[in-house]
PDB file of C-alpha atoms in Angstrom:
ATOM      1  CA  MET A 785      42.602  82.143 160.940  1.00 66.00           C
ATOM      2  CA  LYS A 786      46.361  82.908 162.965  1.00 72.00           C
ATOM      3  CA  ALA A 787      46.608  86.317 160.726  1.00 74.00           C
ATOM      4  CA  LEU A 788      43.032  87.283 162.120  1.00 78.00           C
ATOM      5  CA  GLN A 789      43.656  86.393 165.487  1.00 80.00           C
ATOM      6  CA  LYS A 790      47.124  88.918 165.266  1.00 88.00           C
ATOM      7  CA  ILE A 791      44.713  91.749 164.123  1.00 85.00           C
ATOM      8  CA  ILE A 792      42.306  91.519 166.464  1.00 88.00           C
ATOM      9  CA  SER A 793      44.970  91.165 169.031  1.00 93.00           C
ATOM     10  CA  TYR A 794      46.554  94.490 168.498  1.00 95.00           C
ATOM     11  CA  PRO A 795      43.487  96.729 169.853  1.00 95.00           C
ATOM     12  CA  PHE A 796      43.263  94.558 172.846  1.00 96.00           C
ATOM     13  CA  SER A 797      47.081  94.937 173.245  1.00 97.00           C
ATOM     14  CA  VAL A 798      47.365  98.597 173.466  1.00 97.00           C
ATOM     15  CA  LEU A 799      44.381  98.485 175.878  1.00 97.00           C
ATOM     16  CA  PHE A 800      46.491  95.624 178.215  1.00 98.00           C
ATOM     17  CA  TYR A 801      49.600  97.999 177.968  1.00 98.00           C
ATOM     18  CA  LEU A 802      47.793 101.258 178.892  1.00 98.00           C
ATOM     19  CA  LEU A 803      46.175  99.331 181.872  1.00 98.00           C
ATOM     20  CA  PHE A 804      50.006  97.860 182.120  1.00 98.00           C
ATOM     21  CA  GLY A 805      51.654 101.024 182.947  1.00 98.00           C
ATOM     22  CA  ILE A 806      48.893 102.764 185.059  1.00 98.00           C
ATOM     23  CA  THR A 807      49.685  99.765 187.317  1.00 98.00           C
ATOM     24  CA  ILE A 808      53.083  99.955 187.650  1.00 98.00           C
ATOM     25  CA  LEU A 809      53.316 103.587 187.796  1.00 98.00           C
ATOM     26  CA  VAL A 810      50.538 103.780 190.757  1.00 98.00           C
ATOM     27  CA  PHE A 811      52.271 101.117 192.765  1.00 98.00           C
ATOM     28  CA  HIS A 812      55.726 102.590 192.295  1.00 98.00           C
ATOM     29  CA  PRO A 813      54.866 105.493 194.950  1.00 98.00           C
ATOM     30  CA  ILE A 814      52.982 102.741 197.221  1.00 98.00           C
ATOM     31  CA  GLN A 815      56.015 100.393 196.898  1.00 98.00           C
ATOM     32  CA  TRP A 816      58.433 103.412 198.609  1.00 98.00           C
ATOM     33  CA  ILE A 817      55.803 103.961 201.020  1.00 98.00           C
ATOM     34  CA  CYS A 818      55.439 100.565 202.455  1.00 98.00           C
ATOM     35  CA  PHE A 819      59.487 100.100 202.032  1.00 98.00           C
ATOM     36  CA  ASN A 820      60.206 103.337 203.855  1.00 98.00           C
ATOM     37  CA  TRP A 821      57.545 103.952 206.370  1.00 98.00           C
ATOM     38  CA  ILE A 822      55.797 101.027 207.245  1.00 97.00           C
ATOM     39  CA  GLY A 823      58.587  97.844 206.635  1.00 97.00           C
ATOM     40  CA  TYR A 824      59.479  94.481 205.210  1.00 97.00           C
ATOM     41  CA  GLU A 825      55.774  92.846 205.402  1.00 97.00           C
ATOM     42  CA  ALA A 826      53.589  96.084 204.018  1.00 98.00           C
ATOM     43  CA  HIS A 827      56.085  96.202 200.959  1.00 98.00           C
ATOM     44  CA  LYS A 828      55.809  92.606 200.400  1.00 98.00           C
ATOM     45  CA  LYS A 829      52.315  92.890 200.404  1.00 98.00           C
ATOM     46  CA  SER A 830      51.897  95.578 197.897  1.00 98.00           C
ATOM     47  CA  VAL A 831      54.266  93.540 195.578  1.00 98.00           C
ATOM     48  CA  ASP A 832      51.831  90.869 195.701  1.00 98.00           C
ATOM     49  CA  TYR A 833      48.725  92.936 195.059  1.00 98.00           C
ATOM     50  CA  LEU A 834      50.966  94.419 191.919  1.00 98.00           C
ATOM     51  CA  ASN A 835      51.032  91.382 190.480  1.00 98.00           C
ATOM     52  CA  TRP A 836      47.546  90.478 191.480  1.00 98.00           C
ATOM     53  CA  THR A 837      46.477  93.338 189.440  1.00 98.00           C
ATOM     54  CA  LEU A 838      49.129  92.683 186.462  1.00 98.00           C
ATOM     55  CA  LEU A 839      47.511  89.382 185.867  1.00 98.00           C
ATOM     56  CA  ARG A 840      44.110  91.220 185.771  1.00 98.00           C
ATOM     57  CA  CYS A 841      45.263  93.168 183.217  1.00 98.00           C
ATOM     58  CA  LEU A 842      46.339  89.202 181.676  1.00 98.00           C
ATOM     59  CA  ASN A 843      42.377  88.821 181.178  1.00 98.00           C
ATOM     60  CA  VAL A 844      41.477  91.731 179.205  1.00 97.00           C
ATOM     61  CA  LEU A 845      43.213  89.801 176.976  1.00 97.00           C
ATOM     62  CA  GLY A 846      41.381  86.784 177.334  1.00 97.00           C
ATOM     63  CA  THR A 847      44.174  84.982 179.338  1.00 98.00           C
ATOM     64  CA  THR A 848      43.256  82.091 182.241  1.00 98.00           C
ATOM     65  CA  PHE A 849      44.955  80.598 184.451  1.00 98.00           C
ATOM     66  CA  HIS A 850      45.098  76.838 185.440  1.00 97.00           C
ATOM     67  CA  ILE A 851      47.115  76.665 189.116  1.00 97.00           C
ATOM     68  CA  ASP A 852      48.221  72.961 190.400  1.00 96.00           C
ATOM     69  CA  ILE A 853      50.198  73.556 193.440  1.00 95.00           C
ATOM     70  CA  ASN A 854      51.069  69.892 194.655  1.00 88.00           C
ATOM     71  CA  THR A 855      52.999  70.753 197.557  1.00 79.00           C
ATOM     72  CA  SER A 856      53.577  71.499 200.817  1.00 81.00           C
ATOM     73  CA  LEU A 857      56.102  72.040 203.286  1.00 80.00           C
ATOM     74  CA  PRO A 858      56.980  72.877 206.818  1.00 77.00           C
ATOM     75  CA  ASN A 859      57.165  75.834 208.267  1.00 80.00           C
ATOM     76  CA  ASN A 860      60.367  78.203 208.519  1.00 87.00           C
ATOM     77  CA  VAL A 861      62.631  76.819 206.354  1.00 94.00           C
ATOM     78  CA  PRO A 862      64.612  78.086 203.056  1.00 96.00           C
ATOM     79  CA  ILE A 863      63.273  77.474 199.943  1.00 97.00           C
ATOM     80  CA  ILE A 864      64.653  77.279 196.043  1.00 97.00           C
ATOM     81  CA  ILE A 865      62.236  77.336 193.587  1.00 97.00           C
ATOM     82  CA  VAL A 866      63.367  76.146 190.487  1.00 98.00           C
ATOM     83  CA  SER A 867      61.401  76.598 187.213  1.00 98.00           C
ATOM     84  CA  ASN A 868      60.983  76.527 183.071  1.00 97.00           C
ATOM     85  CA  HIS A 869      61.168  79.576 181.631  1.00 96.00           C
ATOM     86  CA  GLN A 870      58.894  80.756 178.452  1.00 96.00           C
ATOM     87  CA  SER A 871      58.437  84.261 179.394  1.00 95.00           C
ATOM     88  CA  MET A 872      58.384  87.088 181.611  1.00 94.00           C
ATOM     89  CA  TRP A 873      54.979  86.242 182.211  1.00 96.00           C
ATOM     90  CA  ASP A 874      55.792  83.186 184.354  1.00 97.00           C
ATOM     91  CA  ILE A 875      57.241  85.850 187.176  1.00 97.00           C
ATOM     92  CA  SER A 876      53.895  87.093 188.637  1.00 98.00           C
ATOM     93  CA  PRO A 877      52.115  83.245 188.478  1.00 98.00           C
ATOM     94  CA  ILE A 878      55.112  83.090 190.914  1.00 98.00           C
ATOM     95  CA  VAL A 879      54.711  85.936 192.754  1.00 98.00           C
ATOM     96  CA  TRP A 880      50.768  85.438 193.638  1.00 98.00           C
ATOM     97  CA  TYR A 881      50.155  82.071 193.732  1.00 97.00           C
ATOM     98  CA  LEU A 882      53.176  80.822 196.172  1.00 96.00           C
ATOM     99  CA  ARG A 883      53.506  83.999 197.695  1.00 96.00           C
ATOM    100  CA  LYS A 884      53.321  82.628 201.663  1.00 94.00           C
ATOM    101  CA  TYR A 885      56.622  81.243 200.854  1.00 95.00           C
ATOM    102  CA  HIS A 886      58.132  85.180 200.078  1.00 97.00           C
ATOM    103  CA  PRO A 887      59.965  84.683 196.769  1.00 97.00           C
ATOM    104  CA  LYS A 888      62.661  86.527 195.574  1.00 98.00           C
ATOM    105  CA  PHE A 889      64.383  86.359 192.079  1.00 97.00           C
ATOM    106  CA  ILE A 890      67.766  86.312 190.491  1.00 93.00           C
ATOM    107  CA  SER A 891      67.562  88.429 188.045  1.00 92.00           C
ATOM    108  CA  LYS A 892      70.200  90.119 185.443  1.00 90.00           C
ATOM    109  CA  VAL A 893      71.120  93.556 186.636  1.00 92.00           C
ATOM    110  CA  GLU A 894      69.371  95.636 183.551  1.00 93.00           C
ATOM    111  CA  LEU A 895      66.464  94.877 185.191  1.00 93.00           C
ATOM    112  CA  GLY A 896      67.615  96.428 188.167  1.00 93.00           C
ATOM    113  CA  LYS A 897      66.459 100.371 186.729  1.00 93.00           C
ATOM    114  CA  GLY A 898      64.371 102.239 184.615  1.00 93.00           C
ATOM    115  CA  ILE A 899      61.277 100.467 185.110  1.00 96.00           C
ATOM    116  CA  PRO A 900      58.529 101.869 187.595  1.00 97.00           C
ATOM    117  CA  SER A 901      57.747  99.430 190.329  1.00 97.00           C
ATOM    118  CA  ILE A 902      59.958  96.074 188.882  1.00 97.00           C
ATOM    119  CA  SER A 903      63.062  97.981 189.324  1.00 97.00           C
ATOM    120  CA  TYR A 904      62.380  98.966 192.531  1.00 97.00           C
ATOM    121  CA  ASN A 905      61.441  95.524 193.881  1.00 97.00           C
ATOM    122  CA  LEU A 906      64.127  93.878 192.472  1.00 97.00           C
ATOM    123  CA  ARG A 907      66.757  96.451 194.355  1.00 96.00           C
ATOM    124  CA  HIS A 908      64.734  96.235 197.343  1.00 96.00           C
ATOM    125  CA  GLY A 909      62.889  93.543 197.680  1.00 96.00           C
ATOM    126  CA  GLY A 910      65.449  90.767 198.431  1.00 96.00           C
ATOM    127  CA  SER A 911      66.158  89.972 194.875  1.00 97.00           C
ATOM    128  CA  ILE A 912      69.213  89.870 193.226  1.00 95.00           C
ATOM    129  CA  LEU A 913      70.936  91.189 190.285  1.00 95.00           C
ATOM    130  CA  ILE A 914      73.562  89.512 188.599  1.00 92.00           C
ATOM    131  CA  ASP A 915      75.896  90.594 185.714  1.00 90.00           C
ATOM    132  CA  ARG A 916      76.264  87.529 182.996  1.00 83.00           C
ATOM    133  CA  LYS A 917      79.190  89.279 181.701  1.00 85.00           C
ATOM    134  CA  ASN A 918      80.460  88.756 184.995  1.00 89.00           C
ATOM    135  CA  PRO A 919      80.840  85.215 186.575  1.00 86.00           C
ATOM    136  CA  ARG A 920      82.631  85.984 189.295  1.00 89.00           C
ATOM    137  CA  GLN A 921      80.001  88.735 190.527  1.00 92.00           C
ATOM    138  CA  ALA A 922      77.451  86.125 189.840  1.00 90.00           C
ATOM    139  CA  ILE A 923      79.314  83.441 192.085  1.00 90.00           C
ATOM    140  CA  VAL A 924      79.186  85.915 194.850  1.00 93.00           C
ATOM    141  CA  GLU A 925      75.782  87.260 194.927  1.00 94.00           C
ATOM    142  CA  MET A 926      74.528  83.434 194.574  1.00 93.00           C
ATOM    143  CA  VAL A 927      76.435  83.102 198.218  1.00 94.00           C
ATOM    144  CA  LYS A 928      75.128  85.840 199.807  1.00 95.00           C
ATOM    145  CA  PHE A 929      71.482  85.265 198.351  1.00 97.00           C
ATOM    146  CA  SER A 930      71.420  81.336 199.899  1.00 96.00           C
ATOM    147  CA  LYS A 931      72.293  82.912 203.366  1.00 96.00           C
ATOM    148  CA  TYR A 932      69.771  85.325 203.113  1.00 97.00           C
ATOM    149  CA  LEU A 933      67.515  82.819 202.127  1.00 97.00           C
ATOM    150  CA  GLN A 934      68.219  80.949 205.428  1.00 96.00           C
ATOM    151  CA  LYS A 935      68.558  83.650 207.476  1.00 96.00           C
ATOM    152  CA  PHE A 936      64.938  84.856 206.738  1.00 96.00           C
ATOM    153  CA  ASN A 937      63.427  81.563 205.439  1.00 96.00           C
ATOM    154  CA  ARG A 938      62.395  82.826 202.399  1.00 97.00           C
ATOM    155  CA  SER A 939      62.774  81.370 199.200  1.00 97.00           C
ATOM    156  CA  GLY A 940      64.490  82.169 196.187  1.00 97.00           C
ATOM    157  CA  VAL A 941      63.329  81.694 192.447  1.00 98.00           C
ATOM    158  CA  ILE A 942      65.812  80.416 189.752  1.00 96.00           C
ATOM    159  CA  PHE A 943      65.354  79.437 185.431  1.00 96.00           C
ATOM    160  CA  PRO A 944      68.352  77.040 185.364  1.00 95.00           C
ATOM    161  CA  GLU A 945      67.657  77.521 181.437  1.00 93.00           C
ATOM    162  CA  GLY A 946      69.129  81.011 181.861  1.00 83.00           C
ATOM    163  CA  THR A 947      66.890  82.653 178.930  1.00 84.00           C
ATOM    164  CA  ARG A 948      63.686  82.199 178.001  1.00 86.00           C
ATOM    165  CA  SER A 949      62.152  79.161 175.343  1.00 87.00           C
ATOM    166  CA  LYS A 950      60.766  80.763 172.657  1.00 86.00           C
ATOM    167  CA  THR A 951      58.686  78.037 171.380  1.00 88.00           C
ATOM    168  CA  GLY A 952      57.992  76.679 174.917  1.00 90.00           C
ATOM    169  CA  ILE A 953      60.344  73.404 174.432  1.00 91.00           C
ATOM    170  CA  PRO A 954      63.156  73.184 177.373  1.00 92.00           C
ATOM    171  CA  LYS A 955      66.148  74.176 177.129  1.00 93.00           C
ATOM    172  CA  PRO A 956      69.439  72.453 178.576  1.00 93.00           C
ATOM    173  CA  PHE A 957      69.634  73.327 182.709  1.00 94.00           C
ATOM    174  CA  LYS A 958      72.830  75.776 183.394  1.00 92.00           C
ATOM    175  CA  ARG A 959      73.823  74.238 186.608  1.00 92.00           C
ATOM    176  CA  THR A 960      76.346  76.302 188.082  1.00 92.00           C
ATOM    177  CA  GLY A 961      73.364  78.629 189.902  1.00 92.00           C
ATOM    178  CA  LEU A 962      71.407  75.719 191.125  1.00 96.00           C
ATOM    179  CA  GLN A 963      75.414  74.056 192.444  1.00 96.00           C
ATOM    180  CA  THR A 964      75.515  76.809 194.585  1.00 95.00           C
ATOM    181  CA  LEU A 965      72.505  77.650 195.922  1.00 96.00           C
ATOM    182  CA  PHE A 966      71.912  73.048 196.445  1.00 97.00           C
ATOM    183  CA  LYS A 967      75.553  73.167 198.485  1.00 96.00           C
ATOM    184  CA  LYS A 968      74.620  76.157 200.449  1.00 95.00           C
ATOM    185  CA  MET A 969      71.641  75.478 201.816  1.00 95.00           C
ATOM    186  CA  PRO A 970      71.143  71.757 202.383  1.00 95.00           C
ATOM    187  CA  GLU A 971      68.571  72.110 205.204  1.00 94.00           C
ATOM    188  CA  GLY A 972      66.528  73.705 202.664  1.00 96.00           C
ATOM    189  CA  TYR A 973      63.740  72.422 200.080  1.00 97.00           C
ATOM    190  CA  VAL A 974      63.266  73.017 196.478  1.00 97.00           C
ATOM    191  CA  ILE A 975      59.991  73.329 194.945  1.00 97.00           C
ATOM    192  CA  PRO A 976      59.776  72.043 190.672  1.00 97.00           C
ATOM    193  CA  VAL A 977      57.535  74.668 188.578  1.00 98.00           C
ATOM    194  CA  THR A 978      56.372  73.602 185.222  1.00 98.00           C
ATOM    195  CA  PHE A 979      54.791  76.621 183.291  1.00 98.00           C
ATOM    196  CA  ASN A 980      53.242  75.681 179.633  1.00 98.00           C
ATOM    197  CA  ASN A 981      51.655  78.062 177.370  1.00 97.00           C
ATOM    198  CA  SER A 982      53.277  81.604 178.583  1.00 97.00           C
ATOM    199  CA  TRP A 983      55.221  81.313 175.580  1.00 97.00           C
ATOM    200  CA  LYS A 984      52.620  82.084 173.601  1.00 96.00           C
ATOM    201  CA  LEU A 985      51.762  85.452 175.207  1.00 97.00           C
ATOM    202  CA  GLN A 986      55.068  86.644 173.583  1.00 94.00           C
ATOM    203  CA  ARG A 987      54.783  84.755 170.442  1.00 92.00           C
ATOM    204  CA  TRP A 988      54.967  87.783 168.288  1.00 93.00           C
ATOM    205  CA  GLY A 989      57.316  89.506 170.456  1.00 92.00           C
ATOM    206  CA  MET A 990      56.187  92.270 173.217  1.00 94.00           C
ATOM    207  CA  PHE A 991      53.373  93.861 170.730  1.00 95.00           C
ATOM    208  CA  PRO A 992      50.478  92.497 170.197  1.00 96.00           C
ATOM    209  CA  ILE A 993      50.165  90.228 172.519  1.00 96.00           C
ATOM    210  CA  GLN A 994      48.369  87.021 171.606  1.00 96.00           C
ATOM    211  CA  MET A 995      44.868  86.860 173.155  1.00 95.00           C
ATOM    212  CA  GLY A 996      42.863  84.076 174.440  1.00 95.00           C
ATOM    213  CA  VAL A 997      46.009  82.201 175.890  1.00 97.00           C
ATOM    214  CA  ARG A 998      45.289  79.443 178.604  1.00 97.00           C
ATOM    215  CA  LEU A 999      48.497  79.853 181.255  1.00 98.00           C
ATOM    216  CA  GLU A1000      49.125  76.757 183.381  1.00 98.00           C
ATOM    217  CA  MET A1001      51.271  76.292 185.975  1.00 98.00           C
ATOM    218  CA  THR A1002      52.269  73.519 188.239  1.00 97.00           C
ATOM    219  CA  ALA A1003      53.942  73.297 191.514  1.00 97.00           C
ATOM    220  CA  HIS A1004      55.339  70.193 192.325  1.00 96.00           C
ATOM    221  CA  PRO A1005      55.753  68.291 195.084  1.00 95.00           C
ATOM    222  CA  ALA A1006      58.656  69.664 197.325  1.00 95.00           C
ATOM    223  CA  ILE A1007      61.848  67.953 197.492  1.00 96.00           C
ATOM    224  CA  LYS A1008      64.409  67.868 200.923  1.00 96.00           C
ATOM    225  CA  ILE A1009      67.701  69.285 199.506  1.00 97.00           C
ATOM    226  CA  GLY A1010      69.973  67.334 201.960  1.00 96.00           C
ATOM    227  CA  ASP A1011      68.466  63.956 200.761  1.00 96.00           C
ATOM    228  CA  TYR A1012      70.009  64.099 197.462  1.00 97.00           C
ATOM    229  CA  GLU A1013      73.967  64.236 195.903  1.00 97.00           C
ATOM    230  CA  VAL A1014      73.598  67.963 194.319  1.00 97.00           C
ATOM    231  CA  GLU A1015      73.732  66.568 190.463  1.00 97.00           C
ATOM    232  CA  THR A1016      71.444  63.780 191.382  1.00 98.00           C
ATOM    233  CA  LEU A1017      69.062  66.289 192.837  1.00 98.00           C
ATOM    234  CA  ILE A1018      69.544  68.654 189.721  1.00 98.00           C
ATOM    235  CA  ASP A1019      68.370  65.931 187.159  1.00 98.00           C
ATOM    236  CA  LYS A1020      65.742  64.785 189.178  1.00 98.00           C
ATOM    237  CA  VAL A1021      64.217  68.397 189.279  1.00 98.00           C
ATOM    238  CA  GLU A1022      65.063  69.173 185.879  1.00 98.00           C
ATOM    239  CA  ALA A1023      63.395  65.551 184.555  1.00 97.00           C
ATOM    240  CA  THR A1024      60.346  66.541 187.198  1.00 97.00           C
ATOM    241  CA  ILE A1025      59.791  69.731 185.679  1.00 98.00           C
ATOM    242  CA  ILE A1026      59.924  68.767 182.170  1.00 97.00           C
ATOM    243  CA  SER A1027      57.781  65.745 182.702  1.00 96.00           C
ATOM    244  CA  LYS A1028      54.471  68.117 182.536  1.00 96.00           C
ATOM    245  CA  ILE A1029      55.574  70.457 179.651  1.00 96.00           C
ATOM    246  CA  HIS A1030      53.074  69.741 176.576  1.00 92.00           C
ATOM    247  CA  LYS A1031      54.762  68.211 173.942  1.00 79.00           C
TER     248      LYS A1031
END
C-alpha cells in the first residue's frame, strides 16, 4: 500500500512543483514593486498572499489543514512565536494563519539568496539570517532582532530544535536563542505553536511529496514573558508544545 501511495505521489508532485515554481516566480516582482514603490504594508500583504497560494499548491496533493488558534493578545505588544519544527511546510501556515502578528523568521544565512520570493522576503521583510557556524554573529543578530520586534510590535518566529524532526518526534530545545529573546523582551508575550504531520510531506525527502497529509497546527494561549523566570518559561513553553504532538 505504501509503495502504491508513493508511486501515485510522483505525477502529483511534478504538478505541485510546477505550480510552486510559477508561484514564487510570479510573486518575486510583486514583492519587489510593493517593497520599493509602495511600502511595508503592501510588501507584507504580498508575502501573506504568497504563502496563501503556496498552501493552495499543497491542496493539489490532497493536503488538508486543521488550524486551532487558542490565543488572543493585547494590541501593540512584541511577540515570540515558538514552534516545533517538522518540515519546511511549518512556515507558510504560520505566515498566513498568524498574519495579524506580522511574523518574522530567524533563518539560516544560506536561505538568504538563490530562491525567488523566499530569499527576497528573508532579506527585506524583517527576518534575520544567522550563520550557524558563527555563534557570536547569531547572538548579535538576535539582539538586533529583539530591538526590532519591540520597536514595531511584531512577532519573531523561532524553531528551537534547530533542525527539523524527520519523524515528528521532537528534539530537545536549544536554549541560547530563547534565552536571548526572553531576556531582552520581558514586556512581550510568547505563543507556543505545535505542528503535527507536516513531517510526512517530506517523508521521502523533497520528491515525491506524500499525498493526503492532514497538517495540523495549534497555537496555544499566549504567555507573558515577564511573569516567569527565563529557564522556567522555556520549560513551560517546551512542555506546552510537546503536549500536543501526536505520539
